[in-house]
Short mmCIF file of N, CA and C in Angstrom, two decimals:
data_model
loop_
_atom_site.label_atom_id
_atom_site.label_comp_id
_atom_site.label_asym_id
_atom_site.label_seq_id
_atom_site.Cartn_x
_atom_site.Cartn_y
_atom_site.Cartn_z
N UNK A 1329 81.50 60.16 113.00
CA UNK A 1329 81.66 61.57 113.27
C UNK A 1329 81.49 61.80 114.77
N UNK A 1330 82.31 62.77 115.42
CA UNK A 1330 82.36 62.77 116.85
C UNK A 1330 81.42 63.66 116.99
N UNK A 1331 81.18 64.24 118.00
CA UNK A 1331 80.26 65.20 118.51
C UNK A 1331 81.19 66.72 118.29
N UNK A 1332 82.27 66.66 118.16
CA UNK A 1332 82.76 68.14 118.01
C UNK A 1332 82.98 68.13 116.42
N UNK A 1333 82.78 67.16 114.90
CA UNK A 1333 83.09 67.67 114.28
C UNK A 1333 81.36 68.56 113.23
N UNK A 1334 81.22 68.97 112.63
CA UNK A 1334 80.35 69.72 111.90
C UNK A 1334 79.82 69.07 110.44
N UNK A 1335 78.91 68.24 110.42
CA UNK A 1335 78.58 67.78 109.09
C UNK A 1335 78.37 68.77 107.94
N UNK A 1336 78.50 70.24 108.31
CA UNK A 1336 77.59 71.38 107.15
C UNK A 1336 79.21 71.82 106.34
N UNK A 1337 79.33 72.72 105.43
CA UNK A 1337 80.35 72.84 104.87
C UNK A 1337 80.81 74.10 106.06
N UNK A 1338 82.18 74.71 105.02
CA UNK A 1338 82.61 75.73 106.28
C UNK A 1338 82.76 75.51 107.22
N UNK A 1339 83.29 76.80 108.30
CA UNK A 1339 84.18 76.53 109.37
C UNK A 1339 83.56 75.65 110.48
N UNK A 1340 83.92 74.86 111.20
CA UNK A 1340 83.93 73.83 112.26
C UNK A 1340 83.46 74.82 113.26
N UNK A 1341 82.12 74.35 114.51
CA UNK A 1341 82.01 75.15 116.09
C UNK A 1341 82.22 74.01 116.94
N UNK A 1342 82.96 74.15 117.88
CA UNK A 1342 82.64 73.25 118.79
C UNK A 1342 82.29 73.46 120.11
N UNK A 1343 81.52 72.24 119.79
CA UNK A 1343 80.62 72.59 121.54
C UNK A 1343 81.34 72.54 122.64
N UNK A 1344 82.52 71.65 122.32
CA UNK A 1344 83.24 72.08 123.53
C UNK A 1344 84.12 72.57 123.48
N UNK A 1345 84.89 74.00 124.47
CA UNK A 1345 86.48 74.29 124.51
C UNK A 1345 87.41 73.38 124.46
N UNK A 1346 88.39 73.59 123.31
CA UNK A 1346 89.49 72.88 123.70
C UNK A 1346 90.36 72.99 125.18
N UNK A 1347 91.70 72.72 125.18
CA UNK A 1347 92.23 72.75 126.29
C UNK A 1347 92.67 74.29 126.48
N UNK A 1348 93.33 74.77 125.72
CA UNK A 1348 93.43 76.15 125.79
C UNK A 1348 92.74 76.97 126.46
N UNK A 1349 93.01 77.59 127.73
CA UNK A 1349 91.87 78.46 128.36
C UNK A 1349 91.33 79.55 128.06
N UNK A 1350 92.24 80.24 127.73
CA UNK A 1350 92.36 81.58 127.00
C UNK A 1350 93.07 82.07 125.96
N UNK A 1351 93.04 82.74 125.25
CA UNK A 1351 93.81 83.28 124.00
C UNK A 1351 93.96 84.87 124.18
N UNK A 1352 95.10 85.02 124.75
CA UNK A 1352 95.76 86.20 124.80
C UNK A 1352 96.18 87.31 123.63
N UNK A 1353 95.31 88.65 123.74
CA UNK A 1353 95.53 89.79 122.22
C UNK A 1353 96.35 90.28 122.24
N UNK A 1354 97.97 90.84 123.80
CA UNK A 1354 98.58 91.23 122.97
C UNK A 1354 98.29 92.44 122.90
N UNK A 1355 99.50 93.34 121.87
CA UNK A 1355 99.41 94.80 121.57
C UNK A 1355 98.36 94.65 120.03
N UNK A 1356 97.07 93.91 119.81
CA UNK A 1356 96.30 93.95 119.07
C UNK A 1356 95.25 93.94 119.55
N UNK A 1357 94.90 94.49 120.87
CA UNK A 1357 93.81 95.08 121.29
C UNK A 1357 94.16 95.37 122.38
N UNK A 1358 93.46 97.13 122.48
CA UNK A 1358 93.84 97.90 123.97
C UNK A 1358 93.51 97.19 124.79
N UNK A 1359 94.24 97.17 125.98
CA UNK A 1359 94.31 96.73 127.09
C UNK A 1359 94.60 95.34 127.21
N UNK A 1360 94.85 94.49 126.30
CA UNK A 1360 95.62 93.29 126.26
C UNK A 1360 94.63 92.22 127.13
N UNK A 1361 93.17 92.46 126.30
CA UNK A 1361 92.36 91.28 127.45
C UNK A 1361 93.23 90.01 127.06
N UNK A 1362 92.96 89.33 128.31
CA UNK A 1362 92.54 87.79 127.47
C UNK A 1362 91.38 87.04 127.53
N UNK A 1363 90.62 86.38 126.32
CA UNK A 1363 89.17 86.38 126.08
C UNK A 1363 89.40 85.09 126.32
N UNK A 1364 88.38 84.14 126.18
CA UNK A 1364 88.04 82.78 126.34
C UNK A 1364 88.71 81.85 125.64
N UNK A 1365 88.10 80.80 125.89
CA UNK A 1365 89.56 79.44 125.05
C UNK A 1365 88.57 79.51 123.28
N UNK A 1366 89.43 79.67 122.17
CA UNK A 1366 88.65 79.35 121.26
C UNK A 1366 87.82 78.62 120.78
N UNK A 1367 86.62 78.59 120.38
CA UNK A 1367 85.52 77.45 119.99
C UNK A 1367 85.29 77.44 118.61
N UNK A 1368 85.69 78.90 117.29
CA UNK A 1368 85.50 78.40 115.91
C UNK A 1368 86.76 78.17 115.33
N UNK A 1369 86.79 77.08 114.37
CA UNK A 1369 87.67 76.47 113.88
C UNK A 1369 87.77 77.44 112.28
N UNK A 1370 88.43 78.30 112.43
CA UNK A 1370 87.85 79.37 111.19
C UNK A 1370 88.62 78.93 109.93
N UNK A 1371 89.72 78.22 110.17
CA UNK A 1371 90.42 77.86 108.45
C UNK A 1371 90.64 75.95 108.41
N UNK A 1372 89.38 75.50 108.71
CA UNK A 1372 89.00 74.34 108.71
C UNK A 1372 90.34 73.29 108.82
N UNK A 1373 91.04 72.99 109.82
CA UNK A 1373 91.94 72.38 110.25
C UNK A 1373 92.04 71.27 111.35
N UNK A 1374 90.75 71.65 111.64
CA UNK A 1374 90.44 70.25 112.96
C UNK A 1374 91.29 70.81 114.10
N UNK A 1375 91.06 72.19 114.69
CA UNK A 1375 91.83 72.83 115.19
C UNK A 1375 91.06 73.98 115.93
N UNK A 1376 90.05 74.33 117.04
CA UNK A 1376 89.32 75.60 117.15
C UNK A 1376 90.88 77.05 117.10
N UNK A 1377 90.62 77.27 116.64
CA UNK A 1377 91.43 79.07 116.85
C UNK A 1377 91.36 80.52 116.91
N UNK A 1378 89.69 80.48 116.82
CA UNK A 1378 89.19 81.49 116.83
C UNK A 1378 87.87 81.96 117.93
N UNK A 1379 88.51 83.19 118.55
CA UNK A 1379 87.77 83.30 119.71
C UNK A 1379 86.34 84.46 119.57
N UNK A 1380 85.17 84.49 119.51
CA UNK A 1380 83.91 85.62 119.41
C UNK A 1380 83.73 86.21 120.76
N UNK A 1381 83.39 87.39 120.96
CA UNK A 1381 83.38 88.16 122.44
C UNK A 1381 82.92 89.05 122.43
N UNK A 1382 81.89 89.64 123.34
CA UNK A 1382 81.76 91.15 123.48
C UNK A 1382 82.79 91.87 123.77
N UNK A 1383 83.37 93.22 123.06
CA UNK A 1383 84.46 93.84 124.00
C UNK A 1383 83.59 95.51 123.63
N UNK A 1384 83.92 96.19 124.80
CA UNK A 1384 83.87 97.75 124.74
C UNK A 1384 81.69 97.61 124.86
N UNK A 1385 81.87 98.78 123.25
CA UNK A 1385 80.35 98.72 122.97
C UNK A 1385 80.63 97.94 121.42
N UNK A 1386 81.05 96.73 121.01
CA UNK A 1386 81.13 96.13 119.80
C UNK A 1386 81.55 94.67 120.19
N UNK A 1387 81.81 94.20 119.26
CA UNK A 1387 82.25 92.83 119.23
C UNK A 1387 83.83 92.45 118.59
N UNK A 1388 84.56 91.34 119.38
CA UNK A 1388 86.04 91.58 118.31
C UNK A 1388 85.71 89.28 118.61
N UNK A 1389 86.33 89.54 117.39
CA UNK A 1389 86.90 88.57 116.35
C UNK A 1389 88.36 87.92 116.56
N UNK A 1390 88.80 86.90 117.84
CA UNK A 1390 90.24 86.96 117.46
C UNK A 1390 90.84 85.41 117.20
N UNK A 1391 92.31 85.70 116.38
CA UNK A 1391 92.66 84.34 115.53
C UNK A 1391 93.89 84.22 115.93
N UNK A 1392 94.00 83.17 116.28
CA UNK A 1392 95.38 82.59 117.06
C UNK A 1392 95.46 81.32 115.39
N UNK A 1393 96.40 82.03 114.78
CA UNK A 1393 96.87 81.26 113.40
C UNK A 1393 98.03 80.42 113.44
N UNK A 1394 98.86 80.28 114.28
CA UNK A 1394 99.64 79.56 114.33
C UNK A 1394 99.86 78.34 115.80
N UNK A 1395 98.88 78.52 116.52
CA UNK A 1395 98.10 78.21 117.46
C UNK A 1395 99.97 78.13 118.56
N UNK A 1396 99.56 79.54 119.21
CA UNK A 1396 100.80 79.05 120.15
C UNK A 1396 100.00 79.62 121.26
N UNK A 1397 98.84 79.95 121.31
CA UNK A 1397 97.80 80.78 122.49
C UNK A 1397 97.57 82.02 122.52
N UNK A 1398 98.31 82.94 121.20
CA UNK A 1398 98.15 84.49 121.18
C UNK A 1398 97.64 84.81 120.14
N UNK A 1399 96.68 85.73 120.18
CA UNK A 1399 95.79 86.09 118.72
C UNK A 1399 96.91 87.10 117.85
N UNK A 1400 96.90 86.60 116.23
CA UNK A 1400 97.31 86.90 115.38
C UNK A 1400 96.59 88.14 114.75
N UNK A 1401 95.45 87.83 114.47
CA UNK A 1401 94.85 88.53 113.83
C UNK A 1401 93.23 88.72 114.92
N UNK A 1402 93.13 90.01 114.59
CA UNK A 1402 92.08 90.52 115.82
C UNK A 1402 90.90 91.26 114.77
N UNK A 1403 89.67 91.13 114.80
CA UNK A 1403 89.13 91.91 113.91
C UNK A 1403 87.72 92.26 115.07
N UNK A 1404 87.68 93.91 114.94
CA UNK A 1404 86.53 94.44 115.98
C UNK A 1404 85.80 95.36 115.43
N UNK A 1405 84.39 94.76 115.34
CA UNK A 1405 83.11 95.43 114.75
C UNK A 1405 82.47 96.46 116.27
N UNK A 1406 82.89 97.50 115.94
CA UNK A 1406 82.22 98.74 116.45
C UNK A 1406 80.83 99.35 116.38
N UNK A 1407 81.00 100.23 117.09
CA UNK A 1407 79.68 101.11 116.84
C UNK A 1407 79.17 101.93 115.22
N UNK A 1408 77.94 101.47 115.17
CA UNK A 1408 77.53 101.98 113.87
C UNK A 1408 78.45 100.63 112.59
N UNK A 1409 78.66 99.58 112.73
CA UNK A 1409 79.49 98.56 111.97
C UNK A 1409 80.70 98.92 111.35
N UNK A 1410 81.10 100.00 111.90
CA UNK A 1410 82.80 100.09 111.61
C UNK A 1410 83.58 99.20 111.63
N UNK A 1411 84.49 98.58 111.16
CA UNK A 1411 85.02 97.10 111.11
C UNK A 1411 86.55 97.33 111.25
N UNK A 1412 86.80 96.81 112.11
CA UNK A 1412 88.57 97.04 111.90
C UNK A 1412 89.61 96.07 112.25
N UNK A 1413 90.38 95.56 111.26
CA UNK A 1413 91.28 94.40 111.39
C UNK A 1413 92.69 95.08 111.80
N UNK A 1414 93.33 94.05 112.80
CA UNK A 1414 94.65 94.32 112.75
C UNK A 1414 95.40 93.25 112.98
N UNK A 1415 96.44 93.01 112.48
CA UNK A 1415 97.47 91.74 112.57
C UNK A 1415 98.47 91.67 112.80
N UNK A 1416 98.93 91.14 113.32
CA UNK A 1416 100.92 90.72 113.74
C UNK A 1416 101.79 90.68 112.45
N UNK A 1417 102.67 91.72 112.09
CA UNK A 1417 102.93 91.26 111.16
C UNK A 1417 104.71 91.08 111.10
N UNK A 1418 105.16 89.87 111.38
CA UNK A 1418 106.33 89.24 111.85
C UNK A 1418 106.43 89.25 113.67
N UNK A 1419 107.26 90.17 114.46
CA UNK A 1419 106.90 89.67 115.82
C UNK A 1419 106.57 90.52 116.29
N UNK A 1420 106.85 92.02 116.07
CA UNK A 1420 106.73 93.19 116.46
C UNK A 1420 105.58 94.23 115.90
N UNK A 1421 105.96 94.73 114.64
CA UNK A 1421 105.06 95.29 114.27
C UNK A 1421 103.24 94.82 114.19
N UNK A 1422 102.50 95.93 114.51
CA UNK A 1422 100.98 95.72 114.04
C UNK A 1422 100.45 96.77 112.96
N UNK A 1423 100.08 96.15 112.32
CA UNK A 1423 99.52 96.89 111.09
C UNK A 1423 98.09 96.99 111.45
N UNK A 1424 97.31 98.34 111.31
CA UNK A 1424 95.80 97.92 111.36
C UNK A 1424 95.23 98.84 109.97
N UNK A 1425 94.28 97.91 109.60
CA UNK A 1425 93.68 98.33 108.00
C UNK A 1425 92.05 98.20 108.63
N UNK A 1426 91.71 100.07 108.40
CA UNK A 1426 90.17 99.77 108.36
C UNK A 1426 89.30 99.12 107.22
N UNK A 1427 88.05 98.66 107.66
CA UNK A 1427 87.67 98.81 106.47
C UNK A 1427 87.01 99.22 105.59
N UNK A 1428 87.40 98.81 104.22
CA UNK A 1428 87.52 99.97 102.84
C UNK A 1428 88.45 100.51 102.55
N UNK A 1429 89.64 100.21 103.41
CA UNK A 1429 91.21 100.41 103.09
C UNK A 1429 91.91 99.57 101.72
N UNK A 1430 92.41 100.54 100.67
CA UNK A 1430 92.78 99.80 100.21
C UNK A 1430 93.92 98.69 100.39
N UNK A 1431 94.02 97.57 99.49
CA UNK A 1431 94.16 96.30 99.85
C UNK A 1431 96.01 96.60 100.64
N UNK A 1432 96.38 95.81 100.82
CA UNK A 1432 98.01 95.78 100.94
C UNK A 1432 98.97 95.55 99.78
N UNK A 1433 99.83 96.05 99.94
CA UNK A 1433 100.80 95.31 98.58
C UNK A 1433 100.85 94.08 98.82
N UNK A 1434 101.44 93.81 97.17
CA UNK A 1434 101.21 92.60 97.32
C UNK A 1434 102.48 91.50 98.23
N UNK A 1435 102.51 90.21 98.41
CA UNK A 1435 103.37 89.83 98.83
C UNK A 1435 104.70 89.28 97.92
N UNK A 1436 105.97 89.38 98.07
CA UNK A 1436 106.87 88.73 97.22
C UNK A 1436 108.40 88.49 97.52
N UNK A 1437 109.49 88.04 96.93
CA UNK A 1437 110.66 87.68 97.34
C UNK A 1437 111.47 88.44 97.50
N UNK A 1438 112.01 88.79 98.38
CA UNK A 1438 112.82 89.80 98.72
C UNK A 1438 114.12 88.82 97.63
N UNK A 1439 114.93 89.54 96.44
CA UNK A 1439 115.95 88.90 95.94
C UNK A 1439 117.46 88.80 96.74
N UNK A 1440 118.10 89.60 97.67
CA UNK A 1440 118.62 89.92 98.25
C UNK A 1440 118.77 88.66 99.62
N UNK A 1441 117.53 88.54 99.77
CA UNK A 1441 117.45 87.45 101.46
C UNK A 1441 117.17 86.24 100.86
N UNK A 1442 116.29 86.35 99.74
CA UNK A 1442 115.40 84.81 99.57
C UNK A 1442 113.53 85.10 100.36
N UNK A 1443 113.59 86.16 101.69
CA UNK A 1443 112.75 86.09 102.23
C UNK A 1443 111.46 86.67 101.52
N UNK A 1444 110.37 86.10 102.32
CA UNK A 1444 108.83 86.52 102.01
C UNK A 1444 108.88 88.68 102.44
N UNK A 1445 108.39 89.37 101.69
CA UNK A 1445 108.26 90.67 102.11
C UNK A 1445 106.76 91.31 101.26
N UNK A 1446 106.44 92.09 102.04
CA UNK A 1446 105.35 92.43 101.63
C UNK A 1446 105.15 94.25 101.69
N UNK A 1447 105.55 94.49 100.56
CA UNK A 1447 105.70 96.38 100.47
C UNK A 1447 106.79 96.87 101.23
N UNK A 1448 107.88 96.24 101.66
CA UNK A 1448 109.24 97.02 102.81
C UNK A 1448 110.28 96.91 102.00
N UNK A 1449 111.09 98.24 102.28
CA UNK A 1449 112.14 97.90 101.65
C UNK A 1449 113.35 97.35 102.17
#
């Protein structure tokens, strides 16, 4: 076992940054920081992609899921623990779901394309 992998179950930390310097948010968080190189490995892949940070007066959460250097999915715990996720959803649109929102539709085949769609017509 190397020194960056995690003997405990669940997601991987590593002590050291990968090469990635930064992970860029994008129109999924105002002002489009870019936060540090990711250090948690959040969907256990042998892969860090997820970046932790102070931002504002709260903390945000962000996930570069397809690892091309831009966060996918951004999630920012506010004042008083307000929680709020928002995600890329294809290249353009952002969807943001507070939470206690109910869930999303579900996902399924568009018959027409073949494609993945999720509640659009």
């Amino acid at each position: 076992m190397t020194e960056d992998e995690v003997a405990a179950a669940g997601p991987a930390v590593f002590p050291h940054p990968p090469a990635m310097p930064v992970l860029a948010t994008g129109d999924l968080l105002p002002g489009a920081p870019l936060l540090g190189a990711p250090t948690v490995d959040s969907d256990a892949d042998g892969v860090a992609d997820t970046t932790v940070a102070p931002w504002d007066d709260g903390l945000v959460l962000a996930t570069d899921v397809d690892h091309d250097g831009a966060a996918d999915v951004v999630t920012r715990v506010g004042p008083e623990a307000v929680v709020t996720t928002r995600h890329l959803d294809g290249d353009v649109h952002v969807e943001e779901r507070p939470w206690g929102a109910p869930p999303p539709p579900a996902p399924s085949i568009d018959p027409r394309t073949g494609a993945w769609v999720r509640g659009r017509d």
